[in-house]
PDB file of C-alpha atoms in Angstrom:
ATOM      1  CA  UNK M   1       0.010   0.018  -0.044  1.00  0.00           C
ATOM      2  CA  UNK M   2       2.848   2.386   0.748  1.00  0.00           C
ATOM      3  CA  UNK M   3       5.104   1.428  -2.213  1.00  0.00           C
ATOM      4  CA  UNK M   4       3.385   4.083  -4.435  1.00  0.00           C
ATOM      5  CA  UNK M   5       3.765   6.701  -1.683  1.00  0.00           C
ATOM      6  CA  UNK M   6       6.102   9.602  -2.798  1.00  0.00           C
ATOM      7  CA  UNK M   7       8.807  10.986  -0.281  1.00  0.00           C
ATOM      8  CA  UNK M   8       8.050  14.680   0.094  1.00  0.00           C
ATOM      9  CA  UNK M   9      10.319  17.253   1.648  1.00  0.00           C
ATOM     10  CA  UNK M  10       9.189  20.074   3.825  1.00  0.00           C
ATOM     11  CA  UNK M  11      10.009  23.762   2.807  1.00  0.00           C
ATOM     12  CA  UNK M  12      12.835  23.746   5.288  1.00  0.00           C
ATOM     13  CA  UNK M  13      14.316  20.462   3.870  1.00  0.00           C
ATOM     14  CA  UNK M  14      13.934  21.859   0.250  1.00  0.00           C
ATOM     15  CA  UNK M  15      16.062  24.863   1.351  1.00  0.00           C
ATOM     16  CA  UNK M  16      18.629  22.766   3.101  1.00  0.00           C
ATOM     17  CA  UNK M  17      18.924  20.577   0.034  1.00  0.00           C
ATOM     18  CA  UNK M  18      19.247  23.524  -2.338  1.00  0.00           C
ATOM     19  CA  UNK M  19      22.086  24.878  -0.084  1.00  0.00           C
ATOM     20  CA  UNK M  20      23.789  21.534  -0.009  1.00  0.00           C
ATOM     21  CA  UNK M  21      23.688  21.322  -3.828  1.00  0.00           C
ATOM     22  CA  UNK M  22      25.286  24.846  -3.944  1.00  0.00           C
ATOM     23  CA  UNK M  23      28.137  23.894  -1.678  1.00  0.00           C
ATOM     24  CA  UNK M  24      28.697  20.447  -2.930  1.00  0.00           C
ATOM     25  CA  UNK M  25      31.323  21.433  -5.575  1.00  0.00           C
ATOM     26  CA  UNK M  26      33.337  23.003  -2.859  1.00  0.00           C
ATOM     27  CA  UNK M  27      32.996  20.060  -0.637  1.00  0.00           C
ATOM     28  CA  UNK M  28      34.042  17.765  -3.455  1.00  0.00           C
ATOM     29  CA  UNK M  29      36.948  19.952  -4.548  1.00  0.00           C
ATOM     30  CA  UNK M  30      38.181  20.263  -0.814  1.00  0.00           C
ATOM     31  CA  UNK M  31      38.180  16.423  -0.466  1.00  0.00           C
ATOM     32  CA  UNK M  32      39.861  15.920  -3.633  1.00  0.00           C
ATOM     33  CA  UNK M  33      42.447  18.647  -3.711  1.00  0.00           C
ATOM     34  CA  UNK M  34      42.814  20.316  -0.331  1.00  0.00           C
ATOM     35  CA  UNK M  35      42.314  17.597   2.505  1.00  0.00           C
ATOM     36  CA  UNK M  36      45.408  15.652   1.879  1.00  0.00           C
ATOM     37  CA  UNK M  37      47.720  18.749   1.615  1.00  0.00           C
ATOM     38  CA  UNK M  38      46.153  20.133   4.684  1.00  0.00           C
ATOM     39  CA  UNK M  39      46.801  17.092   6.728  1.00  0.00           C
ATOM     40  CA  UNK M  40      50.390  17.030   5.258  1.00  0.00           C
ATOM     41  CA  UNK M  41      50.918  20.560   6.289  1.00  0.00           C
ATOM     42  CA  UNK M  42      49.853  19.732   9.906  1.00  0.00           C
ATOM     43  CA  UNK M  43      52.525  17.001   9.907  1.00  0.00           C
ATOM     44  CA  UNK M  44      55.109  19.404   8.392  1.00  0.00           C
ATOM     45  CA  UNK M  45      54.432  21.936  11.246  1.00  0.00           C
ATOM     46  CA  UNK M  46      55.226  19.137  13.728  1.00  0.00           C
ATOM     47  CA  UNK M  47      58.409  18.248  12.034  1.00  0.00           C
ATOM     48  CA  UNK M  48      61.788  19.454  10.935  1.00  0.00           C
ATOM     49  CA  UNK M  49      61.853  19.273   7.119  1.00  0.00           C
ATOM     50  CA  UNK M  50      65.150  18.729   5.262  1.00  0.00           C
ATOM     51  CA  UNK M  51      65.454  18.865   1.489  1.00  0.00           C
ATOM     52  CA  UNK M  52      67.322  15.805  -0.011  1.00  0.00           C
ATOM     53  CA  UNK M  53      68.354  14.680  -3.351  1.00  0.00           C
ATOM     54  CA  UNK M  54      65.457  12.210  -3.452  1.00  0.00           C
ATOM     55  CA  UNK M  55      62.794  14.599  -2.051  1.00  0.00           C
ATOM     56  CA  UNK M  56      62.572  15.527   1.688  1.00  0.00           C
ATOM     57  CA  UNK M  57      63.032  13.937   5.134  1.00  0.00           C
ATOM     58  CA  UNK M  58      60.805  14.671   8.203  1.00  0.00           C
ATOM     59  CA  UNK M  59      62.281  14.589  11.781  1.00  0.00           C
ATOM     60  CA  UNK M  60      59.299  14.807  14.382  1.00  0.00           C
ATOM     61  CA  UNK M  61      59.919  17.622  16.729  1.00  0.00           C
ATOM     62  CA  UNK M  62      56.388  18.166  18.284  1.00  0.00           C
ATOM     63  CA  UNK M  63      55.407  21.790  18.992  1.00  0.00           C
ATOM     64  CA  UNK M  64      59.039  23.002  18.856  1.00  0.00           C
ATOM     65  CA  UNK M  65      58.289  24.944  15.579  1.00  0.00           C
ATOM     66  CA  UNK M  66      55.418  26.742  17.164  1.00  0.00           C
ATOM     67  CA  UNK M  67      57.456  27.550  20.250  1.00  0.00           C
ATOM     68  CA  UNK M  68      60.185  28.871  17.949  1.00  0.00           C
ATOM     69  CA  UNK M  69      57.686  31.101  16.036  1.00  0.00           C
ATOM     70  CA  UNK M  70      56.399  32.686  19.280  1.00  0.00           C
ATOM     71  CA  UNK M  71      59.502  32.796  21.585  1.00  0.00           C
ATOM     72  CA  UNK M  72      62.648  32.704  19.443  1.00  0.00           C
ATOM     73  CA  UNK M  73      61.818  34.388  15.981  1.00  0.00           C
ATOM     74  CA  UNK M  74      62.540  37.994  16.461  1.00  0.00           C
ATOM     75  CA  UNK M  75      60.010  39.249  13.742  1.00  0.00           C
ATOM     76  CA  UNK M  76      57.088  37.123  13.601  1.00  0.00           C
ATOM     77  CA  UNK M  77      54.999  38.326  16.538  1.00  0.00           C
ATOM     78  CA  UNK M  78      55.854  42.015  15.802  1.00  0.00           C
ATOM     79  CA  UNK M  79      54.719  41.658  12.175  1.00  0.00           C
ATOM     80  CA  UNK M  80      51.803  39.617  13.238  1.00  0.00           C
ATOM     81  CA  UNK M  81      50.383  42.130  15.597  1.00  0.00           C
ATOM     82  CA  UNK M  82      51.024  44.942  13.004  1.00  0.00           C
ATOM     83  CA  UNK M  83      49.128  42.966  10.345  1.00  0.00           C
ATOM     84  CA  UNK M  84      46.194  42.378  12.680  1.00  0.00           C
ATOM     85  CA  UNK M  85      46.191  46.091  13.664  1.00  0.00           C
ATOM     86  CA  UNK M  86      46.099  47.208  10.183  1.00  0.00           C
ATOM     87  CA  UNK M  87      43.092  44.928   9.369  1.00  0.00           C
ATOM     88  CA  UNK M  88      41.264  46.482  12.447  1.00  0.00           C
ATOM     89  CA  UNK M  89      41.859  49.867  10.981  1.00  0.00           C
ATOM     90  CA  UNK M  90      40.967  48.879   7.332  1.00  0.00           C
ATOM     91  CA  UNK M  91      37.755  46.949   7.759  1.00  0.00           C
ATOM     92  CA  UNK M  92      35.454  49.563   9.307  1.00  0.00           C
ATOM     93  CA  UNK M  93      36.902  52.231   7.006  1.00  0.00           C
ATOM     94  CA  UNK M  94      36.332  50.054   3.793  1.00  0.00           C
ATOM     95  CA  UNK M  95      32.832  49.102   4.965  1.00  0.00           C
ATOM     96  CA  UNK M  96      31.768  52.787   5.660  1.00  0.00           C
ATOM     97  CA  UNK M  97      33.374  54.030   2.443  1.00  0.00           C
ATOM     98  CA  UNK M  98      31.955  51.442   0.202  1.00  0.00           C
ATOM     99  CA  UNK M  99      28.477  51.855   1.760  1.00  0.00           C
ATOM    100  CA  UNK M 100      28.464  55.602   1.321  1.00  0.00           C
ATOM    101  CA  UNK M 101      29.908  55.258  -2.301  1.00  0.00           C
ATOM    102  CA  UNK M 102      27.175  52.653  -3.092  1.00  0.00           C
ATOM    103  CA  UNK M 103      24.430  54.887  -1.730  1.00  0.00           C
ATOM    104  CA  UNK M 104      25.656  57.753  -3.864  1.00  0.00           C
ATOM    105  CA  UNK M 105      26.047  55.669  -7.025  1.00  0.00           C
ATOM    106  CA  UNK M 106      22.456  54.262  -6.572  1.00  0.00           C
ATOM    107  CA  UNK M 107      21.071  57.842  -6.996  1.00  0.00           C
ATOM    108  CA  UNK M 108      19.986  59.242 -10.413  1.00  0.00           C
ATOM    109  CA  UNK M 109      22.563  61.778 -11.891  1.00  0.00           C
ATOM    110  CA  UNK M 110      24.308  62.450 -15.138  1.00  0.00           C
ATOM    111  CA  UNK M 111      27.396  60.302 -15.705  1.00  0.00           C
ATOM    112  CA  UNK M 112      26.317  57.630 -13.086  1.00  0.00           C
ATOM    113  CA  UNK M 113      27.579  54.820 -15.393  1.00  0.00           C
ATOM    114  CA  UNK M 114      30.974  56.478 -15.744  1.00  0.00           C
ATOM    115  CA  UNK M 115      31.174  56.963 -12.002  1.00  0.00           C
ATOM    116  CA  UNK M 116      30.624  53.292 -11.419  1.00  0.00           C
ATOM    117  CA  UNK M 117      33.252  52.336 -13.790  1.00  0.00           C
ATOM    118  CA  UNK M 118      35.781  54.614 -12.052  1.00  0.00           C
ATOM    119  CA  UNK M 119      34.954  53.067  -8.633  1.00  0.00           C
ATOM    120  CA  UNK M 120      35.476  49.558 -10.209  1.00  0.00           C
ATOM    121  CA  UNK M 121      38.786  50.442 -11.880  1.00  0.00           C
ATOM    122  CA  UNK M 122      41.029  49.312  -8.938  1.00  0.00           C
ATOM    123  CA  UNK M 123      39.774  45.697  -9.583  1.00  0.00           C
ATOM    124  CA  UNK M 124      40.688  45.861 -13.112  1.00  0.00           C
ATOM    125  CA  UNK M 125      44.066  47.427 -12.668  1.00  0.00           C
ATOM    126  CA  UNK M 126      44.866  45.201  -9.719  1.00  0.00           C
ATOM    127  CA  UNK M 127      44.389  42.075 -11.939  1.00  0.00           C
ATOM    128  CA  UNK M 128      47.103  43.079 -14.409  1.00  0.00           C
ATOM    129  CA  UNK M 129      50.414  44.821 -14.314  1.00  0.00           C
ATOM    130  CA  UNK M 130      49.902  46.354 -10.915  1.00  0.00           C
ATOM    131  CA  UNK M 131      49.659  42.974  -9.306  1.00  0.00           C
ATOM    132  CA  UNK M 132      52.737  41.857 -10.992  1.00  0.00           C
ATOM    133  CA  UNK M 133      54.654  44.955  -9.797  1.00  0.00           C
ATOM    134  CA  UNK M 134      53.393  44.181  -6.253  1.00  0.00           C
ATOM    135  CA  UNK M 135      54.607  40.563  -6.516  1.00  0.00           C
ATOM    136  CA  UNK M 136      57.971  41.841  -7.689  1.00  0.00           C
ATOM    137  CA  UNK M 137      58.220  44.066  -4.749  1.00  0.00           C
ATOM    138  CA  UNK M 138      58.758  47.000  -6.935  1.00  0.00           C
ATOM    139  CA  UNK M 139      55.886  49.142  -5.427  1.00  0.00           C
ATOM    140  CA  UNK M 140      56.835  48.249  -1.888  1.00  0.00           C
ATOM    141  CA  UNK M 141      60.500  49.334  -2.622  1.00  0.00           C
ATOM    142  CA  UNK M 142      59.406  52.674  -4.165  1.00  0.00           C
ATOM    143  CA  UNK M 143      57.209  53.454  -1.185  1.00  0.00           C
ATOM    144  CA  UNK M 144      59.722  52.216   1.341  1.00  0.00           C
ATOM    145  CA  UNK M 145      60.989  55.858   2.200  1.00  0.00           C
ATOM    146  CA  UNK M 146      57.410  56.917   2.876  1.00  0.00           C
ATOM    147  CA  UNK M 147      56.170  54.044   4.899  1.00  0.00           C
ATOM    148  CA  UNK M 148      59.275  52.271   6.135  1.00  0.00           C
ATOM    149  CA  UNK M 149      59.746  54.071   9.362  1.00  0.00           C
ATOM    150  CA  UNK M 150      56.012  53.679  10.260  1.00  0.00           C
ATOM    151  CA  UNK M 151      56.194  50.056   9.559  1.00  0.00           C
ATOM    152  CA  UNK M 152      59.260  49.474  11.572  1.00  0.00           C
ATOM    153  CA  UNK M 153      57.841  51.408  14.544  1.00  0.00           C
ATOM    154  CA  UNK M 154      54.497  49.681  14.521  1.00  0.00           C
ATOM    155  CA  UNK M 155      51.043  51.291  14.362  1.00  0.00           C
ATOM    156  CA  UNK M 156      51.908  54.120  16.787  1.00  0.00           C
ATOM    157  CA  UNK M 157      54.864  54.971  14.789  1.00  0.00           C
ATOM    158  CA  UNK M 158      52.750  55.162  11.627  1.00  0.00           C
ATOM    159  CA  UNK M 159      50.542  57.610  13.446  1.00  0.00           C
ATOM    160  CA  UNK M 160      53.418  59.773  14.228  1.00  0.00           C
ATOM    161  CA  UNK M 161      54.522  59.834  10.601  1.00  0.00           C
ATOM    162  CA  UNK M 162      50.963  60.810   9.528  1.00  0.00           C
ATOM    163  CA  UNK M 163      50.914  63.582  12.186  1.00  0.00           C
ATOM    164  CA  UNK M 164      53.955  65.141  10.248  1.00  0.00           C
ATOM    165  CA  UNK M 165      52.220  64.879   6.761  1.00  0.00           C
ATOM    166  CA  UNK M 166      48.789  65.938   7.995  1.00  0.00           C
ATOM    167  CA  UNK M 167      49.400  68.434  10.835  1.00  0.00           C
ATOM    168  CA  UNK M 168      46.291  70.653   9.904  1.00  0.00           C
ATOM    169  CA  UNK M 169      44.017  67.624   9.998  1.00  0.00           C
ATOM    170  CA  UNK M 170      45.361  66.486  13.241  1.00  0.00           C
ATOM    171  CA  UNK M 171      45.235  70.081  14.844  1.00  0.00           C
ATOM    172  CA  UNK M 172      41.528  70.291  13.593  1.00  0.00           C
ATOM    173  CA  UNK M 173      40.633  66.978  15.500  1.00  0.00           C
ATOM    174  CA  UNK M 174      42.594  67.987  18.542  1.00  0.00           C
ATOM    175  CA  UNK M 175      40.665  71.137  18.849  1.00  0.00           C
ATOM    176  CA  UNK M 176      37.369  69.042  18.791  1.00  0.00           C
ATOM    177  CA  UNK M 177      38.775  67.246  21.957  1.00  0.00           C
ATOM    178  CA  UNK M 178      38.183  63.721  20.355  1.00  0.00           C
ATOM    179  CA  UNK M 179      39.308  60.695  22.430  1.00  0.00           C
ATOM    180  CA  UNK M 180      43.008  59.784  21.729  1.00  0.00           C
ATOM    181  CA  UNK M 181      41.990  56.318  20.494  1.00  0.00           C
ATOM    182  CA  UNK M 182      39.517  57.789  18.003  1.00  0.00           C
ATOM    183  CA  UNK M 183      41.892  60.416  16.897  1.00  0.00           C
ATOM    184  CA  UNK M 184      44.530  57.788  16.316  1.00  0.00           C
ATOM    185  CA  UNK M 185      42.055  55.559  14.299  1.00  0.00           C
ATOM    186  CA  UNK M 186      41.049  58.507  12.021  1.00  0.00           C
ATOM    187  CA  UNK M 187      44.521  59.631  11.443  1.00  0.00           C
ATOM    188  CA  UNK M 188      45.528  56.126  10.464  1.00  0.00           C
ATOM    189  CA  UNK M 189      42.653  55.677   8.199  1.00  0.00           C
ATOM    190  CA  UNK M 190      43.315  58.874   6.422  1.00  0.00           C
ATOM    191  CA  UNK M 191      46.876  57.825   5.832  1.00  0.00           C
ATOM    192  CA  UNK M 192      45.494  54.494   4.231  1.00  0.00           C
ATOM    193  CA  UNK M 193      42.949  56.236   1.848  1.00  0.00           C
ATOM    194  CA  UNK M 194      44.495  54.938  -1.316  1.00  0.00           C
ATOM    195  CA  UNK M 195      44.572  51.300   0.020  1.00  0.00           C
ATOM    196  CA  UNK M 196      40.951  51.622   1.409  1.00  0.00           C
ATOM    197  CA  UNK M 197      39.718  52.957  -1.959  1.00  0.00           C
ATOM    198  CA  UNK M 198      41.474  50.162  -3.953  1.00  0.00           C
ATOM    199  CA  UNK M 199      39.887  47.510  -1.580  1.00  0.00           C
ATOM    200  CA  UNK M 200      36.344  49.037  -1.794  1.00  0.00           C
ATOM    201  CA  UNK M 201      35.475  48.084  -5.346  1.00  0.00           C
ATOM    202  CA  UNK M 202      33.927  44.764  -4.831  1.00  0.00           C
ATOM    203  CA  UNK M 203      32.099  45.783  -1.535  1.00  0.00           C
ATOM    204  CA  UNK M 204      30.629  48.829  -3.509  1.00  0.00           C
ATOM    205  CA  UNK M 205      29.193  46.435  -6.013  1.00  0.00           C
ATOM    206  CA  UNK M 206      27.844  44.113  -3.399  1.00  0.00           C
ATOM    207  CA  UNK M 207      26.292  47.023  -1.535  1.00  0.00           C
ATOM    208  CA  UNK M 208      24.875  48.561  -4.786  1.00  0.00           C
ATOM    209  CA  UNK M 209      23.256  45.318  -5.786  1.00  0.00           C
ATOM    210  CA  UNK M 210      21.582  45.156  -2.330  1.00  0.00           C
ATOM    211  CA  UNK M 211      20.405  48.770  -2.496  1.00  0.00           C
ATOM    212  CA  UNK M 212      18.734  48.148  -5.931  1.00  0.00           C
ATOM    213  CA  UNK M 213      17.106  45.079  -4.477  1.00  0.00           C
ATOM    214  CA  UNK M 214      15.061  46.875  -1.654  1.00  0.00           C
ATOM    215  CA  UNK M 215      11.448  47.107  -2.834  1.00  0.00           C
ATOM    216  CA  UNK M 216      10.427  50.615  -3.596  1.00  0.00           C
ATOM    217  CA  UNK M 217       6.983  50.277  -2.007  1.00  0.00           C
ATOM    218  CA  UNK M 218       8.648  50.099   1.475  1.00  0.00           C
ATOM    219  CA  UNK M 219      10.190  53.577   0.854  1.00  0.00           C
ATOM    220  CA  UNK M 220       6.628  54.619  -0.495  1.00  0.00           C
ATOM    221  CA  UNK M 221       4.969  53.394   2.656  1.00  0.00           C
ATOM    222  CA  UNK M 222       7.433  55.123   4.746  1.00  0.00           C
ATOM    223  CA  UNK M 223       6.743  58.458   2.853  1.00  0.00           C
ATOM    224  CA  UNK M 224       2.981  58.073   3.523  1.00  0.00           C
ATOM    225  CA  UNK M 225       3.737  57.640   7.217  1.00  0.00           C
ATOM    226  CA  UNK M 226       5.726  60.758   7.238  1.00  0.00           C
ATOM    227  CA  UNK M 227       9.310  59.427   7.601  1.00  0.00           C
ATOM    228  CA  UNK M 228      12.205  61.764   6.694  1.00  0.00           C
ATOM    229  CA  UNK M 229      15.209  60.585   4.859  1.00  0.00           C
ATOM    230  CA  UNK M 230      17.384  60.120   8.136  1.00  0.00           C
ATOM    231  CA  UNK M 231      14.620  57.696   9.450  1.00  0.00           C
ATOM    232  CA  UNK M 232      14.305  55.831   6.280  1.00  0.00           C
ATOM    233  CA  UNK M 233      18.042  55.356   6.084  1.00  0.00           C
ATOM    234  CA  UNK M 234      18.442  53.955   9.545  1.00  0.00           C
ATOM    235  CA  UNK M 235      15.170  52.128   9.774  1.00  0.00           C
ATOM    236  CA  UNK M 236      14.851  50.718   6.279  1.00  0.00           C
ATOM    237  CA  UNK M 237      18.083  50.725   4.315  1.00  0.00           C
ATOM    238  CA  UNK M 238      20.556  49.841   7.079  1.00  0.00           C
ATOM    239  CA  UNK M 239      18.532  46.831   8.326  1.00  0.00           C
ATOM    240  CA  UNK M 240      17.746  45.395   4.857  1.00  0.00           C
ATOM    241  CA  UNK M 241      21.377  45.795   3.850  1.00  0.00           C
ATOM    242  CA  UNK M 242      22.642  44.321   7.013  1.00  0.00           C
ATOM    243  CA  UNK M 243      23.233  40.786   5.748  1.00  0.00           C
ATOM    244  CA  UNK M 244      25.391  42.152   2.956  1.00  0.00           C
ATOM    245  CA  UNK M 245      27.494  43.951   5.661  1.00  0.00           C
ATOM    246  CA  UNK M 246      28.309  40.587   7.004  1.00  0.00           C
ATOM    247  CA  UNK M 247      29.218  39.347   3.509  1.00  0.00           C
ATOM    248  CA  UNK M 248      31.499  42.294   2.851  1.00  0.00           C
ATOM    249  CA  UNK M 249      33.261  42.016   6.256  1.00  0.00           C
ATOM    250  CA  UNK M 250      34.038  38.284   5.537  1.00  0.00           C
ATOM    251  CA  UNK M 251      35.352  39.256   2.162  1.00  0.00           C
ATOM    252  CA  UNK M 252      37.448  42.192   3.333  1.00  0.00           C
ATOM    253  CA  UNK M 253      39.029  40.253   6.138  1.00  0.00           C
ATOM    254  CA  UNK M 254      39.869  37.280   4.017  1.00  0.00           C
ATOM    255  CA  UNK M 255      41.010  39.456   1.082  1.00  0.00           C
ATOM    256  CA  UNK M 256      43.288  41.608   3.512  1.00  0.00           C
ATOM    257  CA  UNK M 257      44.848  38.554   5.256  1.00  0.00           C
ATOM    258  CA  UNK M 258      45.768  36.983   1.874  1.00  0.00           C
ATOM    259  CA  UNK M 259      46.676  40.071  -0.201  1.00  0.00           C
ATOM    260  CA  UNK M 260      49.957  40.098  -2.107  1.00  0.00           C
ATOM    261  CA  UNK M 261      51.202  43.234  -0.150  1.00  0.00           C
ATOM    262  CA  UNK M 262      50.516  41.531   3.239  1.00  0.00           C
ATOM    263  CA  UNK M 263      53.732  41.652   5.203  1.00  0.00           C
ATOM    264  CA  UNK M 264      53.141  38.555   7.272  1.00  0.00           C
ATOM    265  CA  UNK M 265      52.469  36.435   4.194  1.00  0.00           C
ATOM    266  CA  UNK M 266      55.716  37.633   2.688  1.00  0.00           C
ATOM    267  CA  UNK M 267      57.641  36.953   5.967  1.00  0.00           C
ATOM    268  CA  UNK M 268      56.131  33.410   6.119  1.00  0.00           C
ATOM    269  CA  UNK M 269      57.305  32.806   2.453  1.00  0.00           C
ATOM    270  CA  UNK M 270      60.764  34.253   3.257  1.00  0.00           C
ATOM    271  CA  UNK M 271      61.052  32.018   6.289  1.00  0.00           C
ATOM    272  CA  UNK M 272      60.599  28.895   4.101  1.00  0.00           C
ATOM    273  CA  UNK M 273      62.413  29.824   0.950  1.00  0.00           C
ATOM    274  CA  UNK M 274      64.841  32.457   2.178  1.00  0.00           C
ATOM    275  CA  UNK M 275      65.983  30.932   5.518  1.00  0.00           C
ATOM    276  CA  UNK M 276      65.218  27.284   4.716  1.00  0.00           C
ATOM    277  CA  UNK M 277      63.046  26.792   7.898  1.00  0.00           C
ATOM    278  CA  UNK M 278      60.147  24.980   6.310  1.00  0.00           C
ATOM    279  CA  UNK M 279      58.600  23.538   9.413  1.00  0.00           C
ATOM    280  CA  UNK M 280      58.573  26.836  11.309  1.00  0.00           C
ATOM    281  CA  UNK M 281      57.158  28.445   8.244  1.00  0.00           C
ATOM    282  CA  UNK M 282      54.256  26.048   8.127  1.00  0.00           C
ATOM    283  CA  UNK M 283      53.639  26.543  11.837  1.00  0.00           C
ATOM    284  CA  UNK M 284      53.401  30.149  11.242  1.00  0.00           C
ATOM    285  CA  UNK M 285      50.923  29.646   8.630  1.00  0.00           C
ATOM    286  CA  UNK M 286      48.813  27.414  10.752  1.00  0.00           C
ATOM    287  CA  UNK M 287      48.827  30.116  13.582  1.00  0.00           C
ATOM    288  CA  UNK M 288      47.852  32.647  10.896  1.00  0.00           C
ATOM    289  CA  UNK M 289      45.059  30.522   9.647  1.00  0.00           C
ATOM    290  CA  UNK M 290      43.701  29.712  13.152  1.00  0.00           C
ATOM    291  CA  UNK M 291      43.589  33.389  14.183  1.00  0.00           C
ATOM    292  CA  UNK M 292      41.916  34.396  10.853  1.00  0.00           C
ATOM    293  CA  UNK M 293      39.350  31.755  11.564  1.00  0.00           C
ATOM    294  CA  UNK M 294      38.747  32.977  15.130  1.00  0.00           C
ATOM    295  CA  UNK M 295      38.408  36.573  13.974  1.00  0.00           C
ATOM    296  CA  UNK M 296      35.997  35.579  11.289  1.00  0.00           C
ATOM    297  CA  UNK M 297      33.707  33.510  13.564  1.00  0.00           C
ATOM    298  CA  UNK M 298      33.714  36.225  16.296  1.00  0.00           C
ATOM    299  CA  UNK M 299      33.074  39.004  13.891  1.00  0.00           C
ATOM    300  CA  UNK M 300      30.245  37.100  12.003  1.00  0.00           C
ATOM    301  CA  UNK M 301      28.573  36.114  15.233  1.00  0.00           C
ATOM    302  CA  UNK M 302      28.630  39.650  16.640  1.00  0.00           C
ATOM    303  CA  UNK M 303      27.407  41.329  13.273  1.00  0.00           C
ATOM    304  CA  UNK M 304      24.926  38.668  12.535  1.00  0.00           C
ATOM    305  CA  UNK M 305      23.089  39.316  15.756  1.00  0.00           C
ATOM    306  CA  UNK M 306      22.291  42.765  14.408  1.00  0.00           C
ATOM    307  CA  UNK M 307      21.508  41.757  10.949  1.00  0.00           C
ATOM    308  CA  UNK M 308      18.004  41.458   9.598  1.00  0.00           C
ATOM    309  CA  UNK M 309      16.701  39.042   6.963  1.00  0.00           C
ATOM    310  CA  UNK M 310      13.379  39.487   5.102  1.00  0.00           C
ATOM    311  CA  UNK M 311      11.933  36.213   3.870  1.00  0.00           C
TER     312      UNK M 311
END
């Protein structure tokens, strides 16, 4: 009697199956191409790797490579903290700038198409000769005189350099009696304006797509209720765009941590191929990966609590 009965999925089950189908290529690709190398890298991080004529040899040393990275290596922790500090400066600034730019580009004005192209140019340029120059360290060398002292002295040193180049801006904020932490952040963000603009192209496109996807009848209903532009922005636009804020935060963090100009990535590579300490280099990579994962999980959890989804 029950043989002709069809198996039916609930709406929630259909959504779960659809999501599984979308992520299945990634799962299959990870199992086929990344799972084994990941396991091997864990083994390498717990071993001393020596290059031989026939390949390589492993000598198990436990957590000595991790201990070396944290307690012996003179540069790793300093570069690591500087990198994380730069990310903490960049992410909020990129989110704010890209959201404002997307809101402006969503308005009707002459030359809007050209303006959108201009904002997306950093992605096009970054995919070509500029990326090759960064990989060859040429741009870093040409900017070394300007930023070298700040990098060596850490974030506070960068802030002092910026004070020299933007004294009028600093004096203005000092007269406003802003807190020292906020002043330091504003000055650092101002110094990184070119970097912030170059990394904002994709987030701008994401925000622009989200803004264009907000139903117009919601704003019309708000107009009937007498809401002004400020109220519509904070009570309609921001809540409906909040899931994309989470998406952009994840993208910016991952992109910043893996960018070609990331000093920590370069240092890890130089530890392996320049100094020949492969086990320590892999251990540094795993520490870096774990910290990125923790930061992503914490940020996504905190921001997702404030996000709004409209089904």
